[in-house]
Amino acid sequence: RNRKEVCALSAEVVRVQEVADRLNCSTRKAYEIIRQLNAELSARGYITIAGRVPRSYFEQKCKLERKEV
């Protein structure tokens, strides 16, 4: 992948550290949250990646405002 594709992908998903920072929680709790959100998405038929969750879904479920990347 070229650099633009990697940057675009990172803008579309959140990882553990960002979840922990935005929710002011531990890394362990952030992993639990991501697992829960990915389980919900998987149950709806979506493909998920461990340790990452779509930014829009994370912000919607956690009632957060869109953060500029």
PQR file with spaces between the fields and no chain letter, atoms N, CA, C, O and H, PARSE charges and radii, in Angstrom:
ATOM       1  N    ARG     1       0.834   -1.197    0.000 -0.4000 1.5000
ATOM       2  CA   ARG     1       0.000    0.000    0.000 -0.0000 2.0000
ATOM       3  C    ARG     1       0.865    1.242    0.000  0.5500 1.7000
ATOM       4  O    ARG     1       1.952    1.275    0.577 -0.5500 1.4000
ATOM       5  N    ASN     2       0.356    2.249   -0.657 -0.4000 1.5000
ATOM       6  CA   ASN     2       1.114    3.487   -0.618 -0.0000 2.0000
ATOM       7  C    ASN     2       0.695    4.300    0.613  0.5500 1.7000
ATOM       8  O    ASN     2      -0.263    3.962    1.308 -0.5500 1.4000
ATOM       9  H    ASN     2      -0.527    2.222   -1.125  0.4000 1.0000
ATOM      10  N    ARG     3       1.418    5.343    0.851 -0.4000 1.5000
ATOM      11  CA   ARG     3       1.230    6.154    2.066 -0.0000 2.0000
ATOM      12  C    ARG     3      -0.185    6.739    2.161  0.5500 1.7000
ATOM      13  O    ARG     3      -0.754    6.789    3.252 -0.5500 1.4000
ATOM      14  H    ARG     3       2.196    5.617    0.286  0.4000 1.0000
ATOM      15  N    LYS     4      -0.759    7.181    1.038 -0.4000 1.5000
ATOM      16  CA   LYS     4      -2.110    7.759    1.059 -0.0000 2.0000
ATOM      17  C    LYS     4      -3.140    6.728    1.490  0.5500 1.7000
ATOM      18  O    LYS     4      -4.048    7.045    2.259 -0.5500 1.4000
ATOM      19  H    LYS     4      -0.297    7.141    0.152  0.4000 1.0000
ATOM      20  N    GLU     5      -3.010    5.489    1.003 -0.4000 1.5000
ATOM      21  CA   GLU     5      -3.959    4.435    1.376 -0.0000 2.0000
ATOM      22  C    GLU     5      -3.874    4.139    2.867  0.5500 1.7000
ATOM      23  O    GLU     5      -4.900    3.950    3.520 -0.5500 1.4000
ATOM      24  H    GLU     5      -2.273    5.232    0.378  0.4000 1.0000
ATOM      25  N    VAL     6      -2.666    4.096    3.411 -0.4000 1.5000
ATOM      26  CA   VAL     6      -2.491    3.821    4.836 -0.0000 2.0000
ATOM      27  C    VAL     6      -3.092    4.948    5.667  0.5500 1.7000
ATOM      28  O    VAL     6      -3.752    4.685    6.672 -0.5500 1.4000
ATOM      29  H    VAL     6      -1.832    4.249    2.880  0.4000 1.0000
ATOM      30  N    CYS     7      -2.876    6.188    5.269 -0.4000 1.5000
ATOM      31  CA   CYS     7      -3.435    7.332    5.990 -0.0000 2.0000
ATOM      32  C    CYS     7      -4.959    7.332    5.919  0.5500 1.7000
ATOM      33  O    CYS     7      -5.629    7.639    6.905 -0.5500 1.4000
ATOM      34  H    CYS     7      -2.340    6.401    4.453  0.4000 1.0000
ATOM      35  N    ALA     8      -5.500    6.993    4.764 -0.4000 1.5000
ATOM      36  CA   ALA     8      -6.953    6.949    4.616 -0.0000 2.0000
ATOM      37  C    ALA     8      -7.549    5.856    5.485  0.5500 1.7000
ATOM      38  O    ALA     8      -8.597    6.054    6.098 -0.5500 1.4000
ATOM      39  H    ALA     8      -4.956    6.744    3.963  0.4000 1.0000
ATOM      40  N    LEU     9      -6.891    4.699    5.545 -0.4000 1.5000
ATOM      41  CA   LEU     9      -7.388    3.609    6.380 -0.0000 2.0000
ATOM      42  C    LEU     9      -7.344    3.992    7.855  0.5500 1.7000
ATOM      43  O    LEU     9      -8.288    3.705    8.591 -0.5500 1.4000
ATOM      44  H    LEU     9      -6.039    4.538    5.047  0.4000 1.0000
ATOM      45  N    SER    10      -6.268    4.633    8.298 -0.4000 1.5000
ATOM      46  CA   SER    10      -6.168    4.997    9.707 -0.0000 2.0000
ATOM      47  C    SER    10      -7.197    6.057   10.081  0.5500 1.7000
ATOM      48  O    SER    10      -7.581    6.164   11.246 -0.5500 1.4000
ATOM      49  H    SER    10      -5.501    4.866    7.699  0.4000 1.0000
ATOM      50  N    ALA    11      -7.647    6.839    9.107 -0.4000 1.5000
ATOM      51  CA   ALA    11      -8.688    7.825    9.377 -0.0000 2.0000
ATOM      52  C    ALA    11     -10.057    7.167    9.520  0.5500 1.7000
ATOM      53  O    ALA    11     -10.959    7.740   10.130 -0.5500 1.4000
ATOM      54  H    ALA    11      -7.335    6.752    8.160  0.4000 1.0000
ATOM      55  N    GLU    12     -10.218    5.973    8.963 -0.4000 1.5000
ATOM      56  CA   GLU    12     -11.506    5.289    8.976 -0.0000 2.0000
ATOM      57  C    GLU    12     -11.693    4.368   10.172  0.5500 1.7000
ATOM      58  O    GLU    12     -12.824    3.996   10.487 -0.5500 1.4000
ATOM      59  H    GLU    12      -9.485    5.507    8.467  0.4000 1.0000
ATOM      60  N    VAL    13     -10.618    3.994   10.839 -0.4000 1.5000
ATOM      61  CA   VAL    13     -10.718    3.092   11.991 -0.0000 2.0000
ATOM      62  C    VAL    13     -10.027    3.703   13.202  0.5500 1.7000
ATOM      63  O    VAL    13      -9.134    4.540   13.070 -0.5500 1.4000
ATOM      64  H    VAL    13      -9.700    4.296   10.583  0.4000 1.0000
ATOM      65  N    VAL    14     -10.458    3.269   14.385 -0.4000 1.5000
ATOM      66  CA   VAL    14      -9.771    3.656   15.616 -0.0000 2.0000
ATOM      67  C    VAL    14      -9.118    2.420   16.194  0.5500 1.7000
ATOM      68  O    VAL    14      -9.632    1.310   16.060 -0.5500 1.4000
ATOM      69  H    VAL    14     -11.183    2.590   14.492  0.4000 1.0000
ATOM      70  N    ARG    15      -7.995    2.619   16.831 -0.4000 1.5000
ATOM      71  CA   ARG    15      -7.272    1.544   17.482 -0.0000 2.0000
ATOM      72  C    ARG    15      -7.356    1.718   18.981  0.5500 1.7000
ATOM      73  O    ARG    15      -7.945    2.677   19.480 -0.5500 1.4000
ATOM      74  H    ARG    15      -7.577    3.521   16.940  0.4000 1.0000
ATOM      75  N    VAL    16      -6.768    0.795   19.679 -0.4000 1.5000
ATOM      76  CA   VAL    16      -6.889    0.732   21.132 -0.0000 2.0000
ATOM      77  C    VAL    16      -6.448    2.019   21.822  0.5500 1.7000
ATOM      78  O    VAL    16      -7.150    2.523   22.699 -0.5500 1.4000
ATOM      79  H    VAL    16      -6.290    0.016   19.273  0.4000 1.0000
ATOM      80  N    GLN    17      -5.295    2.553   21.435 -0.4000 1.5000
ATOM      81  CA   GLN    17      -4.787    3.734   22.131 -0.0000 2.0000
ATOM      82  C    GLN    17      -5.717    4.929   21.980  0.5500 1.7000
ATOM      83  O    GLN    17      -5.905    5.687   22.932 -0.5500 1.4000
ATOM      84  H    GLN    17      -4.725    2.144   20.723  0.4000 1.0000
ATOM      85  N    GLU    18      -6.296    5.108   20.808 -0.4000 1.5000
ATOM      86  CA   GLU    18      -7.223    6.221   20.610 -0.0000 2.0000
ATOM      87  C    GLU    18      -8.503    6.019   21.418  0.5500 1.7000
ATOM      88  O    GLU    18      -9.033    6.972   21.989 -0.5500 1.4000
ATOM      89  H    GLU    18      -6.143    4.493   20.035  0.4000 1.0000
ATOM      90  N    VAL    19      -9.001    4.785   21.469 -0.4000 1.5000
ATOM      91  CA   VAL    19     -10.192    4.501   22.289 -0.0000 2.0000
ATOM      92  C    VAL    19      -9.897    4.832   23.753  0.5500 1.7000
ATOM      93  O    VAL    19     -10.700    5.485   24.420 -0.5500 1.4000
ATOM      94  H    VAL    19      -8.571    4.010   21.006  0.4000 1.0000
ATOM      95  N    ALA    20      -8.755    4.384   24.243 -0.4000 1.5000
ATOM      96  CA   ALA    20      -8.372    4.650   25.633 -0.0000 2.0000
ATOM      97  C    ALA    20      -8.255    6.149   25.891  0.5500 1.7000
ATOM      98  O    ALA    20      -8.731    6.638   26.915 -0.5500 1.4000
ATOM      99  H    ALA    20      -8.103    3.854   23.701  0.4000 1.0000
ATOM     100  N    ASP    21      -7.632    6.877   24.977 -0.4000 1.5000
ATOM     101  CA   ASP    21      -7.463    8.327   25.140 -0.0000 2.0000
ATOM     102  C    ASP    21      -8.797    9.059   25.114  0.5500 1.7000
ATOM     103  O    ASP    21      -9.053    9.915   25.960 -0.5500 1.4000
ATOM     104  H    ASP    21      -7.246    6.479   24.145  0.4000 1.0000
ATOM     105  N    ARG    22      -9.642    8.729   24.152 -0.4000 1.5000
ATOM     106  CA   ARG    22     -10.909    9.464   24.001 -0.0000 2.0000
ATOM     107  C    ARG    22     -11.907    9.143   25.091  0.5500 1.7000
ATOM     108  O    ARG    22     -12.734    9.985   25.442 -0.5500 1.4000
ATOM     109  H    ARG    22      -9.433    8.034   23.464  0.4000 1.0000
ATOM     110  N    LEU    23     -11.844    7.926   25.640 -0.4000 1.5000
ATOM     111  CA   LEU    23     -12.775    7.554   26.713 -0.0000 2.0000
ATOM     112  C    LEU    23     -12.137    7.683   28.096  0.5500 1.7000
ATOM     113  O    LEU    23     -12.778    7.421   29.115 -0.5500 1.4000
ATOM     114  H    LEU    23     -11.173    7.241   25.355  0.4000 1.0000
ATOM     115  N    ASN    24     -10.875    8.087   28.116 -0.4000 1.5000
ATOM     116  CA   ASN    24     -10.146    8.242   29.372 -0.0000 2.0000
ATOM     117  C    ASN    24     -10.233    6.965   30.215  0.5500 1.7000
ATOM     118  O    ASN    24     -10.644    6.986   31.375 -0.5500 1.4000
ATOM     119  H    ASN    24     -10.355    8.300   27.289  0.4000 1.0000
ATOM     120  N    CYS    25      -9.834    5.864   29.592 -0.4000 1.5000
ATOM     121  CA   CYS    25      -9.881    4.569   30.269 -0.0000 2.0000
ATOM     122  C    CYS    25      -8.562    3.829   30.040  0.5500 1.7000
ATOM     123  O    CYS    25      -7.700    4.287   29.289 -0.5500 1.4000
ATOM     124  H    CYS    25      -9.500    5.847   28.650  0.4000 1.0000
ATOM     125  N    SER    26      -8.424    2.701   30.688 -0.4000 1.5000
ATOM     126  CA   SER    26      -7.205    1.901   30.545 -0.0000 2.0000
ATOM     127  C    SER    26      -7.178    1.212   29.179  0.5500 1.7000
ATOM     128  O    SER    26      -8.198    1.093   28.500 -0.5500 1.4000
ATOM     129  H    SER    26      -9.124    2.329   31.298  0.4000 1.0000
ATOM     130  N    THR    27      -5.996    0.770   28.805 -0.4000 1.5000
ATOM     131  CA   THR    27      -5.850    0.020   27.557 -0.0000 2.0000
ATOM     132  C    THR    27      -6.649   -1.267   27.616  0.5500 1.7000
ATOM     133  O    THR    27      -7.261   -1.671   26.626 -0.5500 1.4000
ATOM     134  H    THR    27      -5.167    0.867   29.357  0.4000 1.0000
ATOM     135  N    ARG    28      -6.646   -1.910   28.774 -0.4000 1.5000
ATOM     136  CA   ARG    28      -7.412   -3.156   28.929 -0.0000 2.0000
ATOM     137  C    ARG    28      -8.896   -2.925   28.674  0.5500 1.7000
ATOM     138  O    ARG    28      -9.538   -3.709   27.976 -0.5500 1.4000
ATOM     139  H    ARG    28      -6.149   -1.582   29.577  0.4000 1.0000
ATOM     140  N    LYS    29      -9.442   -1.852   29.239 -0.4000 1.5000
ATOM     141  CA   LYS    29     -10.854   -1.528   29.045 -0.0000 2.0000
ATOM     142  C    LYS    29     -11.122   -1.184   27.572  0.5500 1.7000
ATOM     143  O    LYS    29     -12.169   -1.536   27.030 -0.5500 1.4000
ATOM     144  H    LYS    29      -8.921   -1.215   29.807  0.4000 1.0000
ATOM     145  N    ALA    30     -10.177   -0.501   26.936 -0.4000 1.5000
ATOM     146  CA   ALA    30     -10.329   -0.153   25.524 -0.0000 2.0000
ATOM     147  C    ALA    30     -10.411   -1.414   24.668  0.5500 1.7000
ATOM     148  O    ALA    30     -11.208   -1.484   23.733 -0.5500 1.4000
ATOM     149  H    ALA    30      -9.326   -0.215   27.377  0.4000 1.0000
ATOM     150  N    TYR    31      -9.579   -2.414   24.993 -0.4000 1.5000
ATOM     151  CA   TYR    31      -9.654   -3.686   24.265 -0.0000 2.0000
ATOM     152  C    TYR    31     -11.029   -4.334   24.461  0.5500 1.7000
ATOM     153  O    TYR    31     -11.598   -4.870   23.510 -0.5500 1.4000
ATOM     154  H    TYR    31      -8.932   -2.357   25.753  0.4000 1.0000
ATOM     155  N    GLU    32     -11.557   -4.290   25.666 -0.4000 1.5000
ATOM     156  CA   GLU    32     -12.885   -4.865   25.933 -0.0000 2.0000
ATOM     157  C    GLU    32     -13.954   -4.170   25.101  0.5500 1.7000
ATOM     158  O    GLU    32     -14.838   -4.818   24.540 -0.5500 1.4000
ATOM     159  H    GLU    32     -11.094   -3.854   26.439  0.4000 1.0000
ATOM     160  N    ILE    33     -13.865   -2.846   25.025 -0.4000 1.5000
ATOM     161  CA   ILE    33     -14.844   -2.073   24.259 -0.0000 2.0000
ATOM     162  C    ILE    33     -14.757   -2.431   22.782  0.5500 1.7000
ATOM     163  O    ILE    33     -15.781   -2.642   22.132 -0.5500 1.4000
ATOM     164  H    ILE    33     -13.147   -2.319   25.480  0.4000 1.0000
ATOM     165  N    ILE    34     -13.539   -2.500   22.248 -0.4000 1.5000
ATOM     166  CA   ILE    34     -13.372   -2.849   20.838 -0.0000 2.0000
ATOM     167  C    ILE    34     -13.890   -4.253   20.565  0.5500 1.7000
ATOM     168  O    ILE    34     -14.538   -4.484   19.545 -0.5500 1.4000
ATOM     169  H    ILE    34     -12.707   -2.328   22.776  0.4000 1.0000
ATOM     170  N    ARG    35     -13.612   -5.194   21.464 -0.4000 1.5000
ATOM     171  CA   ARG    35     -14.135   -6.557   21.279 -0.0000 2.0000
ATOM     172  C    ARG    35     -15.660   -6.561   21.263  0.5500 1.7000
ATOM     173  O    ARG    35     -16.274   -7.254   20.452 -0.5500 1.4000
ATOM     174  H    ARG    35     -13.085   -5.007   22.292  0.4000 1.0000
ATOM     175  N    GLN    36     -16.269   -5.787   22.157 -0.4000 1.5000
ATOM     176  CA   GLN    36     -17.734   -5.724   22.218 -0.0000 2.0000
ATOM     177  C    GLN    36     -18.301   -5.124   20.925  0.5500 1.7000
ATOM     178  O    GLN    36     -19.246   -5.665   20.352 -0.5500 1.4000
ATOM     179  H    GLN    36     -15.771   -5.223   22.815  0.4000 1.0000
ATOM     180  N    LEU    37     -17.729   -4.017   20.473 -0.4000 1.5000
ATOM     181  CA   LEU    37     -18.212   -3.386   19.248 -0.0000 2.0000
ATOM     182  C    LEU    37     -18.016   -4.296   18.039  0.5500 1.7000
ATOM     183  O    LEU    37     -18.889   -4.382   17.175 -0.5500 1.4000
ATOM     184  H    LEU    37     -16.961   -3.577   20.939  0.4000 1.0000
ATOM     185  N    ASN    38     -16.871   -4.975   17.979 -0.4000 1.5000
ATOM     186  CA   ASN    38     -16.634   -5.896   16.867 -0.0000 2.0000
ATOM     187  C    ASN    38     -17.582   -7.093   16.921  0.5500 1.7000
ATOM     188  O    ASN    38     -17.995   -7.596   15.875 -0.5500 1.4000
ATOM     189  H    ASN    38     -16.162   -4.906   18.681  0.4000 1.0000
ATOM     190  N    ALA    39     -17.932   -7.555   18.116 -0.4000 1.5000
ATOM     191  CA   ALA    39     -18.900   -8.659   18.241 -0.0000 2.0000
ATOM     192  C    ALA    39     -20.260   -8.224   17.706  0.5500 1.7000
ATOM     193  O    ALA    39     -20.938   -8.992   17.023 -0.5500 1.4000
ATOM     194  H    ALA    39     -17.597   -7.146   18.965  0.4000 1.0000
ATOM     195  N    GLU    40     -20.661   -6.982   18.020 -0.4000 1.5000
ATOM     196  CA   GLU    40     -21.935   -6.461   17.515 -0.0000 2.0000
ATOM     197  C    GLU    40     -21.922   -6.394   15.986  0.5500 1.7000
ATOM     198  O    GLU    40     -22.885   -6.787   15.329 -0.5500 1.4000
ATOM     199  H    GLU    40     -20.110   -6.358   18.575  0.4000 1.0000
ATOM     200  N    LEU    41     -20.817   -5.889   15.431 -0.4000 1.5000
ATOM     201  CA   LEU    41     -20.710   -5.790   13.975 -0.0000 2.0000
ATOM     202  C    LEU    41     -20.692   -7.168   13.326  0.5500 1.7000
ATOM     203  O    LEU    41     -21.323   -7.380   12.291 -0.5500 1.4000
ATOM     204  H    LEU    41     -20.034   -5.570   15.965  0.4000 1.0000
ATOM     205  N    SER    42     -19.974   -8.099   13.931 -0.4000 1.5000
ATOM     206  CA   SER    42     -19.891   -9.459   13.398 -0.0000 2.0000
ATOM     207  C    SER    42     -21.263  -10.127   13.392  0.5500 1.7000
ATOM     208  O    SER    42     -21.611  -10.832   12.445 -0.5500 1.4000
ATOM     209  H    SER    42     -19.462   -7.927   14.772  0.4000 1.0000
ATOM     210  N    ALA    43     -22.032   -9.907   14.439 -0.4000 1.5000
ATOM     211  CA   ALA    43     -23.379  -10.473   14.528 -0.0000 2.0000
ATOM     212  C    ALA    43     -24.289   -9.912   13.437  0.5500 1.7000
ATOM     213  O    ALA    43     -25.261  -10.556   13.043 -0.5500 1.4000
ATOM     214  H    ALA    43     -21.749   -9.334   15.208  0.4000 1.0000
ATOM     215  N    ARG    44     -23.974   -8.715   12.952 -0.4000 1.5000
ATOM     216  CA   ARG    44     -24.755   -8.108   11.879 -0.0000 2.0000
ATOM     217  C    ARG    44     -24.224   -8.481   10.500  0.5500 1.7000
ATOM     218  O    ARG    44     -24.738   -8.018    9.482 -0.5500 1.4000
ATOM     219  H    ARG    44     -23.185   -8.191   13.272  0.4000 1.0000
ATOM     220  N    GLY    45     -23.188   -9.325   10.474 -0.4000 1.5000
ATOM     221  CA   GLY    45     -22.675   -9.815    9.207 -0.0000 2.0000
ATOM     222  C    GLY    45     -21.486   -9.062    8.641  0.5500 1.7000
ATOM     223  O    GLY    45     -21.076   -9.325    7.510 -0.5500 1.4000
ATOM     224  H    GLY    45     -22.770   -9.701   11.301  0.4000 1.0000
ATOM     225  N    TYR    46     -20.923   -8.133    9.399 -0.4000 1.5000
ATOM     226  CA   TYR    46     -19.772   -7.375    8.920 -0.0000 2.0000
ATOM     227  C    TYR    46     -18.473   -8.111    9.221  0.5500 1.7000
ATOM     228  O    TYR    46     -18.387   -8.868   10.187 -0.5500 1.4000
ATOM     229  H    TYR    46     -21.256   -7.919   10.318  0.4000 1.0000
ATOM     230  N    ILE    47     -17.475   -7.883    8.393 -0.4000 1.5000
ATOM     231  CA   ILE    47     -16.135   -8.404    8.628 -0.0000 2.0000
ATOM     232  C    ILE    47     -15.443   -7.444    9.589  0.5500 1.7000
ATOM     233  O    ILE    47     -15.507   -6.228    9.410 -0.5500 1.4000
ATOM     234  H    ILE    47     -17.545   -7.268    7.608  0.4000 1.0000
ATOM     235  N    THR    48     -14.784   -7.987   10.604 -0.4000 1.5000
ATOM     236  CA   THR    48     -14.102   -7.146   11.584 -0.0000 2.0000
ATOM     237  C    THR    48     -12.624   -7.510   11.653  0.5500 1.7000
ATOM     238  O    THR    48     -12.212   -8.591   11.232 -0.5500 1.4000
ATOM     239  H    THR    48     -14.733   -8.975   10.750  0.4000 1.0000
ATOM     240  N    ILE    49     -11.838   -6.584   12.193 -0.4000 1.5000
ATOM     241  CA   ILE    49     -10.407   -6.791   12.397 -0.0000 2.0000
ATOM     242  C    ILE    49     -10.125   -6.572   13.880  0.5500 1.7000
ATOM     243  O    ILE    49     -10.494   -5.540   14.441 -0.5500 1.4000
ATOM     244  H    ILE    49     -12.173   -5.706   12.535  0.4000 1.0000
ATOM     245  N    ALA    50      -9.475   -7.539   14.509 -0.4000 1.5000
ATOM     246  CA   ALA    50      -9.170   -7.437   15.932 -0.0000 2.0000
ATOM     247  C    ALA    50      -8.341   -6.187   16.213  0.5500 1.7000
ATOM     248  O    ALA    50      -7.395   -5.878   15.489 -0.5500 1.4000
ATOM     249  H    ALA    50      -9.175   -8.378   14.054  0.4000 1.0000
ATOM     250  N    GLY    51      -8.711   -5.475   17.272 -0.4000 1.5000
ATOM     251  CA   GLY    51      -7.952   -4.293   17.681 -0.0000 2.0000
ATOM     252  C    GLY    51      -8.305   -3.024   16.938  0.5500 1.7000
ATOM     253  O    GLY    51      -7.716   -1.971   17.182 -0.5500 1.4000
ATOM     254  H    GLY    51      -9.479   -5.726   17.860  0.4000 1.0000
ATOM     255  N    ARG    52      -9.270   -3.118   16.028 -0.4000 1.5000
ATOM     256  CA   ARG    52      -9.697   -1.943   15.258 -0.0000 2.0000
ATOM     257  C    ARG    52     -11.209   -1.960   15.130  0.5500 1.7000
ATOM     258  O    ARG    52     -11.832   -3.020   15.067 -0.5500 1.4000
ATOM     259  H    ARG    52      -9.749   -3.973   15.830  0.4000 1.0000
ATOM     260  N    VAL    53     -11.782   -0.781   15.093 -0.4000 1.5000
ATOM     261  CA   VAL    53     -13.224   -0.672   14.898 -0.0000 2.0000
ATOM     262  C    VAL    53     -13.474    0.564   14.026  0.5500 1.7000
ATOM     263  O    VAL    53     -12.752    1.553   14.150 -0.5500 1.4000
ATOM     264  H    VAL    53     -11.276    0.080   15.144  0.4000 1.0000
ATOM     265  N    PRO    54     -14.477    0.526   13.152 -0.5600 1.5000
ATOM     266  CA   PRO    54     -14.751    1.699   12.316  0.2800 2.0000
ATOM     267  C    PRO    54     -15.011    2.944   13.174  0.5500 1.7000
ATOM     268  O    PRO    54     -15.777    2.908   14.138 -0.5500 1.4000
ATOM     269  N    ARG    55     -14.360    4.029   12.799 -0.4000 1.5000
ATOM     270  CA   ARG    55     -14.468    5.281   13.556 -0.0000 2.0000
ATOM     271  C    ARG    55     -15.919    5.735   13.706  0.5500 1.7000
ATOM     272  O    ARG    55     -16.336    6.131   14.794 -0.5500 1.4000
ATOM     273  H    ARG    55     -13.738    4.058   12.016  0.4000 1.0000
ATOM     274  N    SER    56     -16.681    5.679   12.628 -0.4000 1.5000
ATOM     275  CA   SER    56     -18.069    6.158   12.682 -0.0000 2.0000
ATOM     276  C    SER    56     -18.898    5.327   13.657  0.5500 1.7000
ATOM     277  O    SER    56     -19.724    5.873   14.389 -0.5500 1.4000
ATOM     278  H    SER    56     -16.342    5.357   11.744  0.4000 1.0000
ATOM     279  N    TYR    57     -18.685    4.015   13.673 -0.4000 1.5000
ATOM     280  CA   TYR    57     -19.440    3.148   14.584 -0.0000 2.0000
ATOM     281  C    TYR    57     -19.035    3.406   16.029  0.5500 1.7000
ATOM     282  O    TYR    57     -19.893    3.486   16.908 -0.5500 1.4000
ATOM     283  H    TYR    57     -18.014    3.572   13.078  0.4000 1.0000
ATOM     284  N    PHE    58     -17.740    3.537   16.280 -0.4000 1.5000
ATOM     285  CA   PHE    58     -17.242    3.841   17.624 -0.0000 2.0000
ATOM     286  C    PHE    58     -17.840    5.150   18.139  0.5500 1.7000
ATOM     287  O    PHE    58     -18.328    5.206   19.268 -0.5500 1.4000
ATOM     288  H    PHE    58     -17.043    3.472   15.566  0.4000 1.0000
ATOM     289  N    GLU    59     -17.805    6.194   17.325 -0.4000 1.5000
ATOM     290  CA   GLU    59     -18.315    7.497   17.751 -0.0000 2.0000
ATOM     291  C    GLU    59     -19.823    7.471   17.961  0.5500 1.7000
ATOM     292  O    GLU    59     -20.334    8.117   18.876 -0.5500 1.4000
ATOM     293  H    GLU    59     -17.409    6.149   16.408  0.4000 1.0000
ATOM     294  N    GLN    60     -20.531    6.736   17.128 -0.4000 1.5000
ATOM     295  CA   GLN    60     -21.986    6.627   17.266 -0.0000 2.0000
ATOM     296  C    GLN    60     -22.341    5.896   18.562  0.5500 1.7000
ATOM     297  O    GLN    60     -23.184    6.369   19.324 -0.5500 1.4000
ATOM     298  H    GLN    60     -20.116    6.212   16.385  0.4000 1.0000
ATOM     299  N    LYS    61     -21.713    4.761   18.815 -0.4000 1.5000
ATOM     300  CA   LYS    61     -22.039    3.956   19.994 -0.0000 2.0000
ATOM     301  C    LYS    61     -21.619    4.629   21.293  0.5500 1.7000
ATOM     302  O    LYS    61     -22.250    4.420   22.330 -0.5500 1.4000
ATOM     303  H    LYS    61     -21.028    4.377   18.196  0.4000 1.0000
ATOM     304  N    CYS    62     -20.570    5.428   21.251 -0.4000 1.5000
ATOM     305  CA   CYS    62     -20.074    6.096   22.458 -0.0000 2.0000
ATOM     306  C    CYS    62     -20.568    7.528   22.563  0.5500 1.7000
ATOM     307  O    CYS    62     -20.172    8.264   23.467 -0.5500 1.4000
ATOM     308  H    CYS    62     -20.058    5.599   20.409  0.4000 1.0000
ATOM     309  N    LYS    63     -21.435    7.922   21.638 -0.4000 1.5000
ATOM     310  CA   LYS    63     -22.017    9.277   21.631 -0.0000 2.0000
ATOM     311  C    LYS    63     -20.944   10.360   21.652  0.5500 1.7000
ATOM     312  O    LYS    63     -20.999   11.290   22.457 -0.5500 1.4000
ATOM     313  H    LYS    63     -21.757    7.324   20.904  0.4000 1.0000
ATOM     314  N    LEU    64     -19.971   10.225   20.761 -0.4000 1.5000
ATOM     315  CA   LEU    64     -18.871   11.184   20.676 -0.0000 2.0000
ATOM     316  C    LEU    64     -19.003   12.029   19.420  0.5500 1.7000
ATOM     317  O    LEU    64     -19.569   11.592   18.418 -0.5500 1.4000
ATOM     318  H    LEU    64     -19.927    9.469   20.107  0.4000 1.0000
ATOM     319  N    GLU    65     -18.480   13.227   19.486 -0.4000 1.5000
ATOM     320  CA   GLU    65     -18.421   14.098   18.326 -0.0000 2.0000
ATOM     321  C    GLU    65     -17.267   13.652   17.443  0.5500 1.7000
ATOM     322  O    GLU    65     -16.287   13.092   17.934 -0.5500 1.4000
ATOM     323  H    GLU    65     -18.020   13.581   20.299  0.4000 1.0000
ATOM     324  N    ARG    66     -17.376   13.893   16.168 -0.4000 1.5000
ATOM     325  CA   ARG    66     -16.318   13.528   15.217 -0.0000 2.0000
ATOM     326  C    ARG    66     -15.048   14.306   15.560  0.5500 1.7000
ATOM     327  O    ARG    66     -15.073   15.527   15.712 -0.5500 1.4000
ATOM     328  H    ARG    66     -18.172   14.348   15.770  0.4000 1.0000
ATOM     329  N    LYS    67     -13.949   13.583   15.679 -0.4000 1.5000
ATOM     330  CA   LYS    67     -12.654   14.202   15.974 -0.0000 2.0000
ATOM     331  C    LYS    67     -11.882   14.334   14.678  0.5500 1.7000
ATOM     332  O    LYS    67     -11.769   13.374   13.916 -0.5500 1.4000
ATOM     333  H    LYS    67     -13.928   12.591   15.556  0.4000 1.0000
ATOM     334  N    GLU    68     -11.348   15.525   14.423 -0.4000 1.5000
ATOM     335  CA   GLU    68     -10.552   15.739   13.214 -0.0000 2.0000
ATOM     336  C    GLU    68      -9.239   14.988   13.343  0.5500 1.7000
ATOM     337  O    GLU    68      -8.593   15.025   14.391 -0.5500 1.4000
ATOM     338  H    GLU    68     -11.440   16.305   15.041  0.4000 1.0000
ATOM     339  N    VAL    69      -8.845   14.303   12.272 -0.4000 1.5000
ATOM     340  CA   VAL    69      -7.615   13.513   12.294 -0.0000 2.0000
ATOM     341  C    VAL    69      -6.490   14.297   11.668  0.5500 1.7000
ATOM     342  O    VAL    69      -5.364   13.806   11.589 -0.5500 1.4000
ATOM     343  H    VAL    69      -9.369   14.273   11.421  0.4000 1.0000
